[in-house]
Amino acid sequence: MAIPRQKMPAQDPVERVGNFKEVNLGLTPEQAQQEALRCIQCKDPVCIAGCPVNIKIDQFIKLIAEGDFMGAVRKIKEDNVLPSICGRVCPQEDQCEKVCVIGKKHEPVAIGNLERFVGDYERTSGQKIDPKIAPPTGKKVAVVGSGPAGLSCANDLAQYGHKVVVFEALHELGGVLMYGIPEFRLPKEIVREELDGLRRMGIEFRTDVVVGRTITIDELMEEEGFDAVFIGVGAGLPWFMGIPGENLVGVLAANEFLTRVNLMKAYDFLKSSDTPVFDCKGKNVAVFGGGNTAMDAVRTAKRLGAEHAYIVYRRSEKEMPAREEEIHNAKEEGIEFLLLTTPLEFVGDEKAWLTGAKCQKMELGEPDDSGRRRPVPVEGSEYILPIDMAIISIGNGPNPLIHQTTPDIEVSKRETIVVDVNTMQTSKENVYAGGDIVTGGATVILAMGAGRKAAAAINEKLGGTAKNFNEW
Amino acid sequence: MYRIVSAIFLAENIKKFEIEAPMIAKKRKAGQFVIIRIDQNGERIPLTIADSDPEKGTITIIAQGVGKSTRELNCKEAGDSIADVVGPLGTPSHIENFGTAISIGGGVGTAIAYPTAAALKEAGNYVITINGARSKDLVILEDEMKAVSDEAYITTDDGSYGFHGFVTQKLQELIDSGKKIDFVLAIGPIPMMKAVADVTRPYGIKTVVSLNPIMIDGTGMCGGCRVTVGGEIKFGCIDGPEFDAHQVDFKNLADRNRIYQHEEKEANDTFAHECNLTRQA
């Protein structure tokens, strides 16, 4: 392979820890074309099957190679209307790029970077490419939650010709794209722009509606006349560790910290935001966990001025669920990794403010059920890590609201909604679900895949035509 | 945007708003609250729904100006709009015919206690209300409370009106009078709610308080509002805001509510400064 994988330019680490601007700067058109030429256009493009929404990867890359960037936009949008978002946040190394044939001997084709390039090209071109829409069917579908699952479901349903109304509890759309993923990985302006594309397709968005409180699922169908409902409310209920001292002042869930900073713009407190966030300046902040949310939180704390920003993780780096790229970025930014370390309790002063975490060193033992080596405590290794703020990032569970107010929707022991894996239908007639509310915390793109699958099943149930979108 | 239909001051710094929010008006039950955001730069703050008119499609909220956002809200007039109103949130008050029920409101807590007192009356309870204020000019909802009470008492700290003393003293007096009391609801500042819990505990009187932890989303996704009840973590916005007063860790709540004291002061000072600039202009 003569052409090396094109490296995306990025903001200098020293400079970027002082701002919330995007870290990765995107491929230039020349780089994109060079990268596109690395694709060998396999006869059987396995990359497509590696993508949960089955983007026609070979075809859009071919169009980039030919310099037809708008053609590439059109091709991607047949399957995914959020390319600028997915190109940024998908874990391509576990999806499309993982199975790329080139990757067997060389580095895989940078499919994610190319998708991002295409999405950004459209957004900055001044032209808009919207998917074709089938003639109206007269059917109405309610989508609950405007995160990745709901958005992809709404998009496909609109293309099938159904009237779609999306209900969102928060004041901004996008779910985790808005409150969870930081500005420096996914600028919020991009989320808003891609959402405008969905508005142009006739999808109606209603914010400030908490389904389960403001209106129930039964009322949506019986009183508001919706023919079907898709539940894509995610897994937003933060887990705590249940160790002593967790309620001290300065201990908070990553969800709270990130919501304050991302959704409420607390990094701009007293200027464009009235929402405060814990003052990190010159302080020691520890994030407990090893996933992408933990990386987002710790890098955010560093940007807010933390003197020391630690990742405290009970296994070794190899077992970390976070993307390699994010671990790398975090290290470049001076994040300190305390591996094989687990907190036993939080300690505080007489005013109940956090002063430290009593930690214990671990070593790796035999593999557990997940196949990862189980961390085993090292006796006598306890020590106090002095910290002013602790951010808990050990995962989220499903919010119980829907289940509490719609008891005829069957849930599992973990309170996730039970669905038929082929149709995503719940135990309740005409009610479908997908994304983290079904799987527990997973990725943006898996949620989008579930949303598409549900849209196809809903369409079939409502008697819509199952034609290929681009034929309309 | 949510239009303000009427806005009137009930006392100095305490303002009552009727806001157009038809879906919430139709749905809300006593004990529930809304989260509001005044404008694009605004923070999300929780406020109890004091009343509603499903026909008109309006809800009533009562706010005391204590910091930047509430003071900004209290500058709003009829015809103005608020960017976001979300609700109804929280678990509704548990209402049944307990027998004799006492509703205690401290300061602006009276506005929060009012809808639940009304619901208790509706459920057939013999309702006694005790409303405490620092002084006479801060007494609110006197007539409304009277209308839903079998016995209504006002207490003032300085004795300028009604009973001279704290709500807990009046409560103790009622207990001492030998009256059989089956249920107590107490809403107000944390020290007041704690004091009421301490009064009723030895008598084993079922006592419920409405907690006021810091909230952001109000839908259970951040855990910012977590409180310790009976040794367990509960989310104020989902499991509450009402909890068994005898199980609540009031100290933890008071400690946690102080986390942004410094920032709140900064925001308030900046707002005061801006206010003065506008006034001069």
Coordinates of C-alpha atoms in Angstrom, one line a residue, chain A residues 169-171 179 206-210 213-216 219 223 236-238 240 246-253 255-256 259-260 264-265 269-279 350-353 399 401, chain B residues 2 23 26-27 32 37 40-44 68-69 72 83-91 214 216-217 219-224 226-228 233 235 237-238 251-252 255-256 258-260 263 266-267 270:
Chain A
A169 CA -37.7 16.3 28.0
L170 CA -34.8 18.7 28.0
H171 CA -34.9 22.2 26.4
Y179 CA -25.6 17.1 27.3
R206 CA -41.4 19.3 20.9
T207 CA -39.0 20.1 23.8
D208 CA -39.9 20.4 27.5
V209 CA -42.2 17.3 27.3
V210 CA -41.4 14.6 29.8
R213 CA -45.0 13.0 33.5
T214 CA -46.3 15.6 31.1
I215 CA -48.1 13.0 29.0
T216 CA -48.1 9.2 29.1
E219 CA -52.4 9.2 26.2
E223 CA -55.8 11.0 23.1
G236 CA -29.6 8.3 31.8
L237 CA -29.8 7.3 35.4
P238 CA -26.4 7.5 36.9
F240 CA -23.2 5.5 42.2
E246 CA -20.4 9.5 48.5
N247 CA -22.7 12.3 49.5
L248 CA -20.0 14.7 50.6
V249 CA -20.0 18.0 48.9
G250 CA -17.8 17.8 45.7
V251 CA -18.8 14.2 44.8
L252 CA -20.9 14.1 41.7
A253 CA -22.0 12.0 38.8
N255 CA -23.8 13.1 34.0
E256 CA -24.3 16.1 36.3
T259 CA -24.7 18.4 31.7
R260 CA -23.7 21.5 33.6
M264 CA -25.8 24.5 30.3
K265 CA -22.5 26.0 29.1
F269 CA -20.5 31.1 33.8
L270 CA -21.3 34.8 34.5
K271 CA -20.9 35.5 30.8
S272 CA -23.3 33.6 28.6
S273 CA -24.5 31.1 31.3
D274 CA -26.2 31.4 34.7
T275 CA -25.3 27.8 35.5
P276 CA -22.4 27.3 37.9
V277 CA -20.1 24.3 38.0
F278 CA -17.7 23.2 40.7
D279 CA -14.7 25.5 40.6
E350 CA -15.9 19.2 59.2
K351 CA -18.0 21.2 56.6
A352 CA -18.7 17.9 54.7
W353 CA -16.5 19.0 51.8
N399 CA -34.6 5.8 33.8
L401 CA -40.1 6.9 34.6
Chain B
Y2 CA -44.4 30.2 27.9
M23 CA -50.3 20.3 29.2
K26 CA -54.1 19.4 32.9
K27 CA -51.8 16.9 34.4
Q32 CA -45.4 18.4 42.0
R37 CA -35.4 28.4 32.4
Q40 CA -31.3 31.3 26.5
N41 CA -28.6 31.9 29.1
G42 CA -30.7 30.9 32.0
E43 CA -30.1 28.1 34.5
R44 CA -32.8 25.5 35.2
K68 CA -30.0 35.9 40.4
S69 CA -32.5 33.7 38.6
E72 CA -34.7 38.1 37.4
A83 CA -38.1 30.2 27.7
D84 CA -38.9 26.9 29.2
V85 CA -41.3 25.4 31.7
V86 CA -41.1 21.6 32.2
G87 CA -43.4 19.5 34.2
P88 CA -45.2 18.4 36.2
L89 CA -42.2 16.7 37.8
G90 CA -41.7 14.7 41.0
T91 CA -44.0 12.1 42.6
I214 CA -30.2 21.5 44.0
I216 CA -30.7 20.6 37.0
D217 CA -32.8 18.4 34.8
T219 CA -36.0 14.0 35.4
G220 CA -33.5 11.7 37.2
M221 CA -30.6 11.8 34.9
C222 CA -27.9 13.6 36.9
G223 CA -28.2 12.7 40.6
G224 CA -27.5 16.3 41.6
R226 CA -29.7 13.1 45.7
V227 CA -30.6 13.1 49.3
T228 CA -30.1 10.5 52.1
I233 CA -29.6 7.5 48.3
F235 CA -33.2 11.3 43.9
C237 CA -36.7 14.9 41.6
I238 CA -38.0 11.3 41.0
K251 CA -27.6 18.0 57.7
N252 CA -26.4 16.3 54.5
D255 CA -24.3 20.8 53.5
R256 CA -24.9 19.8 49.9
R258 CA -24.0 25.0 50.0
I259 CA -21.8 23.8 47.1
Y260 CA -22.3 26.8 44.9
E263 CA -20.9 31.2 42.6
E266 CA -21.1 36.2 42.3
A267 CA -24.0 35.8 39.9
T270 CA -23.2 40.7 38.8

